Amino acid sequence: MTPAIEVQQLSKRYGALTALDDIDLKIEQGEFFALLGSNGAGKTTLISILAGLIKPTSGTARVMGYDVQSQYQQTRQRLGVVPQELVYDPFFNVREMLVMQSGYFGIKHNDVWIDEILFRLDLANKAHVNLRALSGGMKRRVLIAQALVHKPPVIILDEPTAGVDVDLRQSLWQFVQQLNQDGHTVVLTTHYLEEAEALCRRVAMLKQGRVVVLDSIENLVRTIRDYTLLLRLS
Ligand code: ATP
């Protein structure tokens, strides 16, 4: 089967700084995959390349078999990205924003699907609320909603639960688990090992632009626990 995401020898340099350093990574369709790494590890850079927002210095990135550089229209139709921050027109309400987002993808009549997304994200009663009047938690839900308007098979979430309270974190976890069960490939970036452990089967750990671990989450957690125990004993 065609991988959902495949990057080969991917690098991104900003002058002397190497944000991504010769990365190879393959994520299969249907996986729930985590990209772990501390600040500046290169997670957002990788997502931005996959989303076609920035160009790699070298290497290739593919989404569902299509090359992000030369087949951008095909890749953008197949990828939904949930960024860290909501960029919005403050005069739009939630529904208007989703209609506008549908328009970006050339979808004219999306009302039934928009209603379904709003319902599933517990936003139905906020459909006509102005975006600037939403709480931070509601804005997070809108971020996810707008990534789903074109029904992409692959969804990438960039630190979806950073800075959210425990209740919202639990409900966002349930939502993305359901997306994965519905057949979407889900990739999330996170600083939290416990988040990856709760949700994902496989994980890549980035450090200074390199993939330093690519393994099952069980193996990673076991290795870290063994290492921590060893440190305590020594
Ligand atoms: P965080 O968890 O803080 O979001 P990250 O893993 O997403 O971090 P990136 O945002 O991908 O990390 O950044 C990787 C490196 O590239 C960092 O050193 C960052 O400062 C640098 N970088 C990112 N964008 C640019 C840019 N436009 N110009 C110069 N350097 C950049």
CSV table of N, CA and C and ligand atoms in Angstrom, one decimal, residues 12 14-15 17-20 37-46 54 84 158-159 189 191 206 209, ligand 1:
chain,number,residue,atom,x,y,z
A,12,LYS,N,16.3,20.8,5.7
A,12,LYS,CA,16.0,22.2,5.6
A,12,LYS,C,17.0,23.0,6.4
A,14,TYR,N,18.4,27.0,7.3
A,14,TYR,CA,18.2,28.4,7.3
A,14,TYR,C,19.6,29.0,7.5
A,15,GLY,N,20.3,29.4,6.5
A,15,GLY,CA,21.7,29.9,6.6
A,15,GLY,C,22.5,28.8,7.3
A,17,LEU,N,22.0,27.4,10.1
A,17,LEU,CA,21.2,26.6,11.0
A,17,LEU,C,20.5,25.5,10.2
A,18,THR,N,20.7,24.2,10.7
A,18,THR,CA,20.0,23.1,10.0
A,18,THR,C,18.8,22.7,10.9
A,19,ALA,N,17.6,23.0,10.3
A,19,ALA,CA,16.4,22.7,11.1
A,19,ALA,C,16.0,21.2,10.9
A,20,LEU,N,16.2,20.7,9.7
A,20,LEU,CA,16.0,19.2,9.4
A,20,LEU,C,17.3,18.7,8.7
A,37,GLY,N,9.6,15.5,20.3
A,37,GLY,CA,10.8,16.3,20.3
A,37,GLY,C,10.7,17.6,21.1
A,38,SER,N,11.8,18.1,21.6
A,38,SER,CA,11.7,19.3,22.5
A,38,SER,C,11.7,20.5,21.5
A,39,ASN,N,11.6,21.7,22.1
A,39,ASN,CA,11.6,23.0,21.4
A,39,ASN,C,12.7,23.0,20.4
A,40,GLY,N,12.4,23.3,19.1
A,40,GLY,CA,13.4,23.5,18.1
A,40,GLY,C,13.9,22.2,17.5
A,41,ALA,N,13.3,21.1,17.8
A,41,ALA,CA,13.8,19.8,17.3
A,41,ALA,C,13.5,19.7,15.7
A,42,GLY,N,12.5,20.4,15.2
A,42,GLY,CA,12.3,20.4,13.8
A,42,GLY,C,10.9,19.9,13.4
A,43,LYS,N,10.0,19.7,14.4
A,43,LYS,CA,8.7,19.1,14.1
A,43,LYS,C,7.9,20.0,13.2
A,44,THR,N,7.8,21.3,13.6
A,44,THR,CA,7.0,22.2,12.8
A,44,THR,C,7.5,22.4,11.4
A,45,THR,N,8.9,22.4,11.3
A,45,THR,CA,9.5,22.5,10.0
A,45,THR,C,9.1,21.3,9.1
A,46,LEU,N,9.1,20.1,9.6
A,46,LEU,CA,8.7,19.0,8.9
A,46,LEU,C,7.2,19.1,8.4
A,54,ILE,N,6.6,25.6,3.2
A,54,ILE,CA,8.0,26.0,3.0
A,54,ILE,C,8.6,24.9,2.1
A,84,GLN,N,-0.7,25.2,15.3
A,84,GLN,CA,-0.8,25.5,16.8
A,84,GLN,C,-1.7,26.7,17.1
A,158,ASP,N,-0.4,19.7,15.1
A,158,ASP,CA,0.9,20.2,15.7
A,158,ASP,C,0.6,20.6,17.1
A,159,GLU,N,1.0,19.8,18.0
A,159,GLU,CA,0.9,20.1,19.5
A,159,GLU,C,-0.6,20.5,19.8
A,189,THR,N,2.3,16.0,16.7
A,189,THR,CA,3.6,16.3,17.4
A,189,THR,C,3.3,16.6,18.8
A,191,HIS,N,5.2,17.3,22.9
A,191,HIS,CA,6.4,17.3,23.8
A,191,HIS,C,6.2,16.2,24.9
A,206,LEU,N,12.6,13.4,17.3
A,206,LEU,CA,13.5,14.3,16.6
A,206,LEU,C,14.4,15.0,17.6
A,209,GLY,N,16.9,18.3,14.5
A,209,GLY,CA,16.7,18.0,13.1
A,209,GLY,C,16.9,16.6,12.6
B,1,ATP,P1,8.6,23.7,19.0
B,1,ATP,O1,8.3,22.5,19.8
B,1,ATP,O2,9.2,24.8,19.9
B,1,ATP,O3,7.4,24.2,18.1
B,1,ATP,P2,9.9,22.4,16.7
B,1,ATP,O4,10.4,21.1,17.0
B,1,ATP,O5,8.6,22.6,16.0
B,1,ATP,O6,9.8,23.3,18.0
B,1,ATP,P3,10.9,24.0,14.5
B,1,ATP,O7,9.9,25.2,14.7
B,1,ATP,O8,10.7,23.1,13.4
B,1,ATP,O9,11.0,23.2,15.9
B,1,ATP,O10,12.3,24.7,14.4
B,1,ATP,C1,13.5,23.9,14.2
B,1,ATP,C2,14.7,24.9,14.1
B,1,ATP,O11,14.6,25.8,13.0
B,1,ATP,C3,14.8,25.9,15.3
B,1,ATP,O12,16.1,26.0,15.7
B,1,ATP,C4,14.2,27.1,14.8
B,1,ATP,O13,14.7,28.3,15.5
B,1,ATP,C5,14.6,27.1,13.3
B,1,ATP,N1,13.7,27.9,12.4
B,1,ATP,C6,12.4,27.6,12.2
B,1,ATP,N2,11.9,28.4,11.3
B,1,ATP,C7,12.9,29.3,11.0
B,1,ATP,C8,13.0,30.4,10.1
B,1,ATP,N3,12.0,30.8,9.4
B,1,ATP,N4,14.2,31.0,10.0
B,1,ATP,C9,15.2,30.6,10.7
B,1,ATP,N5,15.2,29.6,11.6
B,1,ATP,C10,14.1,28.9,11.7
